CSV table of C-alpha atoms in Angstrom, one decimal:
chain,number,residue,atom,x,y,z
A,244,MET,CA,-24.4,73.7,-169.5
A,245,GLY,CA,-20.4,74.0,-168.8
A,246,SER,CA,-16.9,73.0,-169.8
A,247,CYS,CA,-14.5,70.4,-168.6
A,248,PHE,CA,-11.9,73.6,-170.4
A,249,SER,CA,-13.3,75.8,-167.7
A,250,VAL,CA,-14.2,76.7,-164.2
A,251,ARG,CA,-17.4,77.7,-162.8
A,252,ILE,CA,-16.6,80.9,-160.1
A,253,LYS,CA,-16.7,80.2,-156.3
A,254,ALA,CA,-21.2,80.5,-155.8
A,255,GLU,CA,-23.6,81.7,-153.9
A,256,SER,CA,-27.0,80.2,-154.0
A,257,PRO,CA,-29.5,82.1,-156.8
A,258,LEU,CA,-32.4,81.2,-154.3
A,259,HIS,CA,-33.1,81.0,-150.9
A,260,HIS,CA,-34.5,78.0,-149.4
A,261,GLY,CA,-38.3,78.3,-149.5
A,262,ALA,CA,-38.2,82.0,-151.2
A,263,ASP,CA,-37.3,83.5,-154.7
A,264,PRO,CA,-35.7,86.6,-153.5
A,265,ARG,CA,-36.6,88.0,-156.7
A,266,ASN,CA,-38.7,90.6,-158.3
A,267,ARG,CA,-40.2,89.7,-161.5
A,268,SER,CA,-42.4,91.9,-163.9
A,269,LYS,CA,-43.8,90.3,-166.8
A,270,GLY,CA,-41.9,89.5,-169.3
A,271,GLY,CA,-41.8,89.4,-173.2
A,272,HIS,CA,-40.0,91.4,-176.1
A,273,ASP,CA,-40.3,91.0,-179.4
A,274,VAL,CA,-36.8,90.3,-180.6
A,275,SER,CA,-39.3,87.6,-182.5
A,276,GLY,CA,-40.9,86.1,-179.0
A,277,SER,CA,-43.8,86.1,-176.7
A,278,SER,CA,-43.6,85.6,-172.6
A,279,SER,CA,-46.0,84.7,-170.4
A,280,ALA,CA,-46.6,87.5,-167.0
A,281,VAL,CA,-44.4,86.6,-164.3
A,282,PRO,CA,-45.7,87.5,-160.5
A,283,SER,CA,-43.8,90.5,-159.0
A,284,THR,CA,-43.4,89.4,-156.0
A,285,PRO,CA,-41.1,87.1,-154.4
A,286,ARG,CA,-42.3,83.7,-154.6
A,287,THR,CA,-42.0,80.1,-152.5
A,288,GLU,CA,-40.3,77.1,-153.5
A,289,GLY,CA,-44.4,76.3,-153.7
A,290,GLU,CA,-45.5,78.9,-155.7
A,291,ILE,CA,-42.6,78.2,-158.3
A,292,LEU,CA,-43.4,75.2,-159.2
A,293,GLN,CA,-47.1,75.9,-159.2
A,294,SER,CA,-46.8,78.6,-161.5
A,295,SER,CA,-44.9,76.9,-164.2
A,296,ASN,CA,-46.1,76.1,-167.2
A,297,LEU,CA,-44.5,72.6,-166.9
A,298,LYS,CA,-45.3,69.0,-166.7
A,299,SER,CA,-44.3,67.3,-163.4
A,300,PHE,CA,-43.2,64.3,-163.7
A,301,SER,CA,-43.2,60.8,-161.4
A,302,PHE,CA,-39.5,59.3,-161.5
A,303,ASN,CA,-40.8,56.3,-162.7
A,304,GLU,CA,-41.9,58.1,-165.9
A,305,LEU,CA,-38.4,59.4,-166.8
A,306,LYS,CA,-36.9,56.1,-165.4
A,307,ALA,CA,-38.7,54.6,-168.3
A,308,ALA,CA,-38.8,57.4,-170.9
A,309,THR,CA,-34.4,57.0,-170.4
A,310,ARG,CA,-34.7,53.5,-170.4
A,311,ASN,CA,-33.3,53.6,-167.0
A,312,PHE,CA,-30.7,55.7,-167.5
A,313,ARG,CA,-28.8,53.4,-169.1
A,314,PRO,CA,-25.0,54.7,-169.9
A,315,ASP,CA,-25.4,54.4,-173.2
A,316,SER,CA,-28.1,57.3,-173.3
A,317,VAL,CA,-25.6,59.5,-171.5
A,318,LEU,CA,-25.4,62.8,-173.8
A,319,GLY,CA,-23.2,65.1,-171.0
A,320,GLU,CA,-21.9,65.3,-167.5
A,321,GLY,CA,-21.0,68.5,-165.7
A,322,GLY,CA,-21.6,69.9,-161.3
A,323,PHE,CA,-25.5,69.4,-162.1
A,324,GLY,CA,-24.9,65.8,-162.9
A,325,CYS,CA,-25.6,64.0,-166.3
A,326,VAL,CA,-28.0,64.1,-169.0
A,327,PHE,CA,-29.7,61.6,-170.6
A,328,LYS,CA,-31.1,60.9,-173.9
A,329,GLY,CA,-35.2,60.1,-173.6
A,330,TRP,CA,-38.6,59.6,-175.4
A,331,ILE,CA,-42.0,60.9,-174.7
A,332,ASP,CA,-44.9,60.7,-176.8
A,333,GLU,CA,-45.4,63.7,-178.2
A,334,HIS,CA,-49.4,64.6,-176.8
A,335,SER,CA,-49.6,62.6,-173.7
A,336,LEU,CA,-45.9,63.5,-172.6
A,337,THR,CA,-45.5,59.6,-171.0
A,338,ALA,CA,-42.8,57.7,-171.5
A,339,ALA,CA,-42.1,56.4,-175.4
A,340,LYS,CA,-40.6,53.7,-177.0
A,341,PRO,CA,-37.1,54.7,-178.2
A,342,GLY,CA,-37.1,56.0,-181.7
A,343,THR,CA,-41.1,56.8,-181.3
A,344,GLY,CA,-43.0,60.3,-180.3
A,345,ILE,CA,-40.3,62.8,-179.3
A,346,VAL,CA,-36.8,63.1,-178.1
A,347,ILE,CA,-35.5,64.7,-174.4
A,348,ALA,CA,-33.0,65.6,-172.7
A,349,VAL,CA,-33.1,64.6,-169.3
A,350,LYS,CA,-31.1,66.7,-166.7
A,351,ARG,CA,-30.7,64.6,-163.6
A,352,LEU,CA,-29.1,66.0,-160.3
A,353,ASN,CA,-26.7,64.3,-159.1
A,354,GLN,CA,-26.9,64.6,-154.8
A,355,GLU,CA,-23.3,65.3,-154.8
A,356,GLY,CA,-23.0,68.0,-156.9
A,357,PHE,CA,-22.1,71.4,-155.9
A,358,GLN,CA,-25.1,73.4,-157.2
A,359,GLY,CA,-28.0,71.1,-156.0
A,360,HIS,CA,-31.6,72.1,-155.5
A,361,GLN,CA,-30.9,76.2,-155.8
A,362,GLU,CA,-30.3,75.9,-159.1
A,363,TRP,CA,-33.1,73.4,-160.4
A,364,LEU,CA,-35.6,75.9,-158.6
A,365,ALA,CA,-33.9,78.3,-160.3
A,366,GLU,CA,-33.8,77.2,-163.4
A,367,ILE,CA,-37.6,75.8,-163.2
A,368,ASN,CA,-38.4,79.8,-161.7
A,369,TYR,CA,-37.2,81.5,-165.9
A,370,LEU,CA,-37.6,78.7,-168.5
A,371,GLY,CA,-41.0,77.1,-166.5
A,372,GLN,CA,-42.5,81.1,-167.6
A,373,LEU,CA,-40.4,82.6,-169.7
A,374,ASP,CA,-40.5,81.8,-173.9
A,375,HIS,CA,-38.3,82.7,-176.8
A,376,PRO,CA,-37.3,81.4,-180.1
A,377,ASN,CA,-33.9,81.6,-179.2
A,378,LEU,CA,-34.2,80.3,-175.3
A,379,VAL,CA,-34.4,76.4,-175.3
A,380,LYS,CA,-37.6,75.1,-174.3
A,381,LEU,CA,-37.5,73.2,-170.4
A,382,ILE,CA,-41.2,70.7,-170.5
A,383,GLY,CA,-41.0,70.2,-167.0
A,384,TYR,CA,-39.2,68.3,-164.0
A,385,CYS,CA,-39.2,66.0,-161.5
A,386,LEU,CA,-39.1,66.7,-157.7
A,387,GLU,CA,-39.7,62.9,-155.9
A,388,ASP,CA,-37.9,62.3,-153.0
A,389,ASP,CA,-34.0,63.2,-153.1
A,390,HIS,CA,-34.9,63.0,-157.0
A,391,ARG,CA,-34.4,66.4,-158.1
A,392,LEU,CA,-34.3,66.4,-162.5
A,393,LEU,CA,-35.1,68.3,-165.6
A,394,VAL,CA,-36.6,67.7,-169.0
A,395,TYR,CA,-35.5,69.7,-172.0
A,396,GLU,CA,-36.3,69.7,-175.8
A,397,PHE,CA,-33.6,68.0,-177.3
A,398,MET,CA,-31.4,69.6,-179.2
A,399,PRO,CA,-30.0,67.8,-182.1
A,400,LYS,CA,-26.3,69.6,-182.5
A,401,GLY,CA,-25.4,69.8,-179.4
A,402,SER,CA,-23.0,72.8,-178.4
A,403,LEU,CA,-21.5,75.6,-180.3
A,404,GLU,CA,-18.3,74.7,-177.9
A,405,ASN,CA,-18.0,71.2,-179.7
A,406,HIS,CA,-18.6,72.5,-182.9
A,407,LEU,CA,-15.6,75.7,-182.2
A,408,PHE,CA,-13.7,73.1,-180.3
A,409,ARG,CA,-13.3,69.5,-181.2
A,410,ARG,CA,-10.6,68.4,-184.1
A,411,ALA,CA,-12.1,65.5,-185.3
A,412,SER,CA,-12.4,64.7,-188.4
A,413,TYR,CA,-16.5,64.0,-188.0
A,414,VAL,CA,-16.8,67.0,-187.1
A,415,GLN,CA,-17.9,69.8,-190.1
A,416,PRO,CA,-16.3,73.1,-189.2
A,417,LEU,CA,-18.6,75.5,-189.2
A,418,SER,CA,-19.2,78.0,-191.9
A,419,TRP,CA,-18.1,81.8,-191.7
A,420,ASN,CA,-22.1,82.7,-192.4
A,421,LEU,CA,-23.1,79.8,-190.2
A,422,ARG,CA,-21.4,81.7,-187.6
A,423,ILE,CA,-22.7,84.9,-187.7
A,424,GLN,CA,-26.3,83.6,-187.9
A,425,ILE,CA,-25.6,81.6,-184.5
A,426,ALA,CA,-23.9,84.9,-182.7
A,427,LEU,CA,-27.7,86.8,-183.7
A,428,ASP,CA,-29.4,84.5,-182.8
A,429,ALA,CA,-27.5,84.0,-179.1
A,430,ALA,CA,-27.8,88.2,-179.3
A,431,LYS,CA,-31.3,88.2,-179.7
A,432,GLY,CA,-31.8,85.7,-177.0
A,433,LEU,CA,-29.6,88.3,-174.2
A,434,ALA,CA,-31.7,91.5,-176.0
A,435,PHE,CA,-34.6,89.5,-174.7
A,436,LEU,CA,-34.0,88.9,-172.0
A,437,HIS,CA,-32.3,92.2,-171.0
A,438,SER,CA,-35.8,93.7,-172.1
A,439,ASP,CA,-37.6,95.9,-169.8
A,440,LYS,CA,-40.5,93.2,-170.0
A,441,ALA,CA,-38.6,90.6,-168.7
A,442,LYS,CA,-35.4,92.5,-166.9
A,443,VAL,CA,-33.0,89.2,-166.2
A,444,ILE,CA,-29.7,88.9,-166.0
A,445,TYR,CA,-28.0,85.9,-167.9
A,446,ARG,CA,-24.9,85.5,-165.6
A,447,ASP,CA,-23.6,82.7,-167.6
A,448,PHE,CA,-23.2,83.4,-171.4
A,449,LYS,CA,-20.2,80.8,-172.9
A,450,ALA,CA,-20.2,78.7,-175.9
A,451,SER,CA,-21.2,75.4,-174.2
A,452,ASN,CA,-24.5,77.2,-173.1
A,453,ILE,CA,-25.5,78.2,-176.4
A,454,LEU,CA,-27.3,74.8,-178.3
A,455,LEU,CA,-28.0,74.9,-181.6
A,456,ASP,CA,-31.0,72.7,-183.8
A,457,SER,CA,-31.8,70.6,-186.2
A,458,ASN,CA,-31.3,73.6,-188.1
A,459,TYR,CA,-28.1,74.8,-186.5
A,460,ARG,CA,-31.1,77.8,-184.8
A,461,ALA,CA,-29.4,79.0,-181.5
A,462,LYS,CA,-30.8,79.0,-178.4
A,463,LEU,CA,-29.4,79.6,-174.4
A,464,SER,CA,-29.8,77.3,-172.0
A,465,ASP,CA,-28.8,76.7,-168.5
A,466,PHE,CA,-30.4,79.4,-166.5
A,467,GLY,CA,-29.3,78.1,-163.0
A,468,LEU,CA,-27.3,81.6,-162.1
A,469,ALA,CA,-30.2,84.5,-163.5
A,470,LYS,CA,-31.2,86.7,-161.6
A,471,ASP,CA,-33.0,89.7,-162.1
A,472,GLY,CA,-31.9,93.0,-163.7
A,473,PRO,CA,-32.0,96.1,-160.9
A,474,THR,CA,-35.0,97.4,-160.4
A,475,GLY,CA,-36.3,101.9,-159.6
A,476,SER,CA,-33.3,103.4,-159.9
A,477,LYS,CA,-30.7,100.9,-158.5
A,478,SER,CA,-27.9,100.5,-161.1
A,479,HIS,CA,-26.5,97.2,-160.4
A,480,VAL,CA,-27.4,93.9,-158.9
A,481,SER,CA,-24.7,92.8,-156.0
A,482,THR,CA,-24.2,89.1,-155.7
A,483,ARG,CA,-21.2,87.0,-154.6
A,484,VAL,CA,-19.4,86.5,-158.0
A,485,MET,CA,-20.5,83.8,-160.3
A,486,GLY,CA,-20.3,82.4,-163.8
A,487,THR,CA,-16.9,81.3,-165.4
A,488,TYR,CA,-13.0,82.8,-165.9
A,489,GLY,CA,-13.0,83.7,-169.7
A,490,TYR,CA,-16.0,84.8,-170.3
A,491,ALA,CA,-17.3,86.9,-166.4
A,492,ALA,CA,-16.6,90.6,-166.9
A,493,PRO,CA,-13.5,92.6,-165.2
A,494,GLU,CA,-15.7,94.7,-163.0
A,495,TYR,CA,-18.1,92.2,-162.2
A,496,MET,CA,-15.3,90.0,-160.6
A,497,ALA,CA,-14.0,93.5,-158.6
A,498,THR,CA,-16.8,94.0,-157.4
A,499,GLY,CA,-19.9,91.9,-157.4
A,500,HIS,CA,-22.1,94.4,-159.2
A,501,LEU,CA,-24.4,92.4,-161.8
A,502,THR,CA,-25.4,94.3,-164.9
A,503,LYS,CA,-26.9,93.9,-168.2
A,504,LYS,CA,-22.9,95.4,-169.3
A,505,SER,CA,-21.9,92.4,-167.7
A,506,ASP,CA,-24.0,90.1,-169.8
A,507,VAL,CA,-22.8,92.0,-173.2
A,508,TYR,CA,-18.4,91.6,-172.4
A,509,SER,CA,-19.6,87.3,-172.0
A,510,PHE,CA,-20.9,88.5,-175.5
A,511,GLY,CA,-18.4,89.8,-176.9
A,512,VAL,CA,-15.8,86.9,-175.4
A,513,VAL,CA,-17.8,84.3,-177.3
A,514,LEU,CA,-18.0,86.1,-180.6
A,515,LEU,CA,-14.0,86.6,-180.8
A,516,GLU,CA,-14.2,83.1,-179.9
A,517,MET,CA,-16.6,81.7,-182.9
A,518,ILE,CA,-14.1,84.4,-185.1
A,519,SER,CA,-10.9,82.6,-184.2
A,520,GLY,CA,-11.7,79.2,-183.3
A,521,ARG,CA,-10.1,79.1,-179.6
A,522,ARG,CA,-11.1,79.1,-176.3
A,523,ALA,CA,-11.7,82.1,-173.8
A,524,ILE,CA,-8.5,81.0,-171.5
A,525,ASP,CA,-6.9,78.1,-173.3
A,526,LYS,CA,-3.9,76.6,-171.2
A,527,ASN,CA,-2.7,74.7,-173.5
A,528,ARG,CA,-1.0,77.3,-175.6
A,529,PRO,CA,2.0,79.6,-174.8
A,530,SER,CA,1.5,82.1,-171.2
A,531,ARG,CA,1.0,85.1,-173.5
A,532,GLU,CA,-2.2,83.6,-175.6
A,533,GLN,CA,-4.0,81.8,-172.9
A,534,ASN,CA,-6.1,84.4,-172.1
A,535,LEU,CA,-8.3,85.3,-175.7
A,536,VAL,CA,-8.9,88.7,-175.0
A,537,GLU,CA,-6.1,89.9,-173.7
A,538,TRP,CA,-4.2,88.4,-176.6
A,539,ALA,CA,-6.8,89.7,-179.3
A,540,ARG,CA,-7.5,92.3,-178.5
A,541,PRO,CA,-3.9,94.4,-179.5
A,542,TYR,CA,-5.2,92.9,-183.6
A,543,LEU,CA,-8.6,93.6,-183.5
A,544,GLY,CA,-8.8,97.1,-184.8
A,545,ASN,CA,-5.2,96.2,-187.2
A,546,LYS,CA,-6.3,96.0,-191.0
A,547,ARG,CA,-2.5,93.9,-191.3
A,548,LYS,CA,-2.8,92.4,-188.0
A,549,ILE,CA,-6.5,91.2,-188.3
A,550,PHE,CA,-5.8,87.7,-189.7
A,551,GLN,CA,-3.7,86.5,-187.6
A,552,VAL,CA,-6.8,86.4,-185.4
A,553,MET,CA,-9.6,85.0,-187.6
A,554,ASP,CA,-10.2,81.1,-187.2
A,555,ALA,CA,-8.8,79.6,-190.6
A,556,ARG,CA,-11.0,76.9,-190.9
A,557,VAL,CA,-13.4,79.8,-192.8
A,558,GLU,CA,-9.8,81.3,-194.9
A,559,GLY,CA,-11.3,82.5,-197.9
A,560,GLN,CA,-15.6,82.9,-196.6
A,561,TYR,CA,-15.3,86.7,-195.9
A,562,SER,CA,-14.1,90.2,-196.9
A,563,LEU,CA,-11.8,92.3,-194.7
A,564,LYS,CA,-14.2,94.7,-194.3
A,565,ASP,CA,-16.8,91.7,-192.8
A,566,ALA,CA,-13.8,90.9,-190.1
A,567,LEU,CA,-13.0,94.3,-189.3
A,568,LYS,CA,-16.5,94.6,-188.6
A,569,VAL,CA,-17.0,91.9,-186.4
A,570,ALA,CA,-13.9,92.6,-184.8
A,571,ASN,CA,-15.2,95.9,-184.6
A,572,LEU,CA,-18.3,95.0,-182.3
A,573,ALA,CA,-16.6,92.5,-180.0
A,574,VAL,CA,-13.9,95.0,-178.9
A,575,GLN,CA,-16.9,97.3,-177.8
A,576,CYS,CA,-18.3,94.4,-176.1
A,577,ILE,CA,-14.9,93.8,-174.4
A,578,SER,CA,-14.5,97.3,-173.4
A,579,PRO,CA,-13.1,97.3,-170.0
A,580,GLU,CA,-15.5,100.5,-169.3
A,581,PRO,CA,-19.5,99.0,-168.8
A,582,ARG,CA,-20.4,102.2,-170.0
A,583,PHE,CA,-18.9,101.8,-174.0
A,584,ARG,CA,-20.6,98.3,-174.2
A,585,PRO,CA,-23.0,98.9,-177.2
A,586,LYS,CA,-26.6,97.8,-175.7
A,587,MET,CA,-28.2,93.9,-177.0
A,588,GLU,CA,-30.3,95.3,-179.2
A,589,GLU,CA,-27.2,97.6,-180.7
A,590,VAL,CA,-25.9,94.4,-181.2
A,591,VAL,CA,-28.6,93.0,-182.9
A,592,LYS,CA,-28.9,95.3,-184.6
A,593,ALA,CA,-25.7,95.8,-186.2
A,594,LEU,CA,-24.9,91.6,-186.8
A,595,GLU,CA,-28.3,91.5,-189.0
A,596,GLN,CA,-26.8,94.6,-190.8
A,597,LEU,CA,-23.9,92.3,-191.5
A,598,LEU,CA,-25.9,89.5,-193.0
A,599,GLU,CA,-28.1,91.4,-195.1
A,600,SER,CA,-25.4,93.0,-196.8
A,601,ASN,CA,-23.7,89.7,-196.8
A,602,ASP,CA,-27.1,88.4,-198.5
A,603,ASN,CA,-26.8,91.3,-200.9
A,604,GLU,CA,-23.6,90.8,-202.3
A,605,GLY,CA,-24.6,87.3,-203.0
A,606,SER,CA,-20.9,86.1,-201.8
A,607,ARG,CA,-21.2,84.0,-199.6
A,608,GLY,CA,-24.8,82.7,-199.3
A,609,SER,CA,-27.9,82.0,-197.5
A,610,ARG,CA,-28.0,80.1,-194.3
A,611,HIS,CA,-29.5,76.9,-196.0
A,612,GLU,CA,-26.3,76.8,-198.7
A,613,SER,CA,-24.5,77.2,-195.4
A,614,LEU,CA,-26.2,74.3,-193.3
A,615,ARG,CA,-25.4,72.6,-196.9
A,616,LYS,CA,-22.0,73.2,-196.4
A,617,VAL,CA,-21.7,72.1,-192.8
A,618,ASN,CA,-23.1,69.0,-193.9
A,619,ARG,CA,-21.5,67.7,-197.3
A,620,ASN,CA,-19.4,64.9,-197.0
A,621,SER,CA,-21.2,63.9,-193.0
A,622,ASN,CA,-24.0,62.2,-192.2
A,623,ASN,CA,-27.6,64.4,-191.5
A,624,GLY,CA,-27.9,62.8,-187.9
A,625,PRO,CA,-26.4,64.2,-184.5
A,626,ARG,CA,-23.3,63.3,-184.4
A,627,TYR,CA,-22.1,61.5,-181.0
A,628,HIS,CA,-19.0,61.1,-180.3
A,629,ARG,CA,-18.9,58.0,-177.7
A,630,LYS,CA,-16.3,56.3,-175.8
A,631,SER,CA,-17.2,54.3,-172.8
A,632,THR,CA,-19.7,55.5,-169.9
A,633,ALA,CA,-16.9,56.4,-167.8
A,634,GLU,CA,-15.1,58.7,-169.7
A,635,THR,CA,-18.2,60.4,-171.2
A,636,CYS,CA,-19.5,60.8,-167.5
A,637,ASP,CA,-16.4,62.8,-166.8
A,638,GLY,CA,-17.2,65.3,-169.2
A,639,LYS,CA,-13.8,64.4,-171.6
A,640,ALA,CA,-15.9,63.7,-174.7
A,641,ALA,CA,-19.6,64.8,-174.1
A,642,SER,CA,-20.5,66.2,-176.9
A,643,TYR,CA,-23.7,67.3,-175.8
A,644,PRO,CA,-23.6,70.6,-173.7
A,645,ARG,CA,-23.0,69.6,-170.1
A,646,PRO,CA,-24.5,70.9,-167.4
A,647,SER,CA,-22.4,73.8,-165.2
A,648,ALA,CA,-19.3,72.6,-164.0
A,649,SER,CA,-18.5,72.8,-160.2
A,650,PRO,CA,-18.1,75.9,-158.7
A,651,LEU,CA,-14.1,76.8,-157.6
A,652,ARG,CA,-13.9,76.8,-153.9
A,653,THR,CA,-11.6,79.2,-152.5
């Protein structure tokens, strides 16, 4: 789920028509989650759909659930298509009246979009079988005539991107402690994907693909670009370059060699975004500040200069020691040399230790206290910014994470 400020890199089809070239192993890793067994042989489209633990919705069911895809139900938009808010019965999963049952997010494929059927199928292939507290839950899909839709759990707080970069009076800045907790949640999601049981490379880790539930618990979304990791003695997976400028690892962009460390680099970029409040790529800034990694790197290890990187909106909520710890972790993740980047399990441990030390010191309070700070003087319900429908579908105002932006064709 992309951003109107980011551009997807020239793409390949994640899956080939009729067959899945991935060799899947059993999914699962207890970074506090679990996964079901995944076949280890290439599978056809039919096998992927039949083996997934998902509900097959009819188009009319989803049409009813979203009130005929009404314009005022639009949550966001991107290269894949529009995302609509809907309601289904908790037990039967049939369409329900607005305000009853459970809320869902329905992503509808734009038939004229660049990404299309293969990324739709990739979402089902992964999220239909992998289960973890820090992965967004895919409830079902629709494959009927030319219609391609995906049905997800609704994430009331939208995307991390919106909370970091939207400047509006009704959007409360995330506290320092909450930012670290969100980073930890996202790190756990990546560590699960990288585990020996799952062996998945996410390939599109960015702030707009990190969704937040009602308690600001972070979950990874959008698996259209995910790939199985290397098997046997192979050190990497060779692909055409895909992803988002500013987040993709330099060696991957240069060679097309994809590894777990490619995801680690992307995590480091997002961690920088979280502590700085700046976008990975921001063309609205002076030329020397447009690339966050290049601009921030000289300041990150300097005790006197580190505060030039830090987001002013969390000033006073952290110590110099904490700032340097997080900055050092980001520096390790964005190392130009992949072998010097930590494993995601190591990142998880580092962030856990940071939060634990904060709680022991009692200097910044618990997650619950952070939530109170975020919600103070604000509405408790979902924060959606609605302008005209046309503007929302242009991706200019959508507050819910948008599907991935169209790939850049060269």
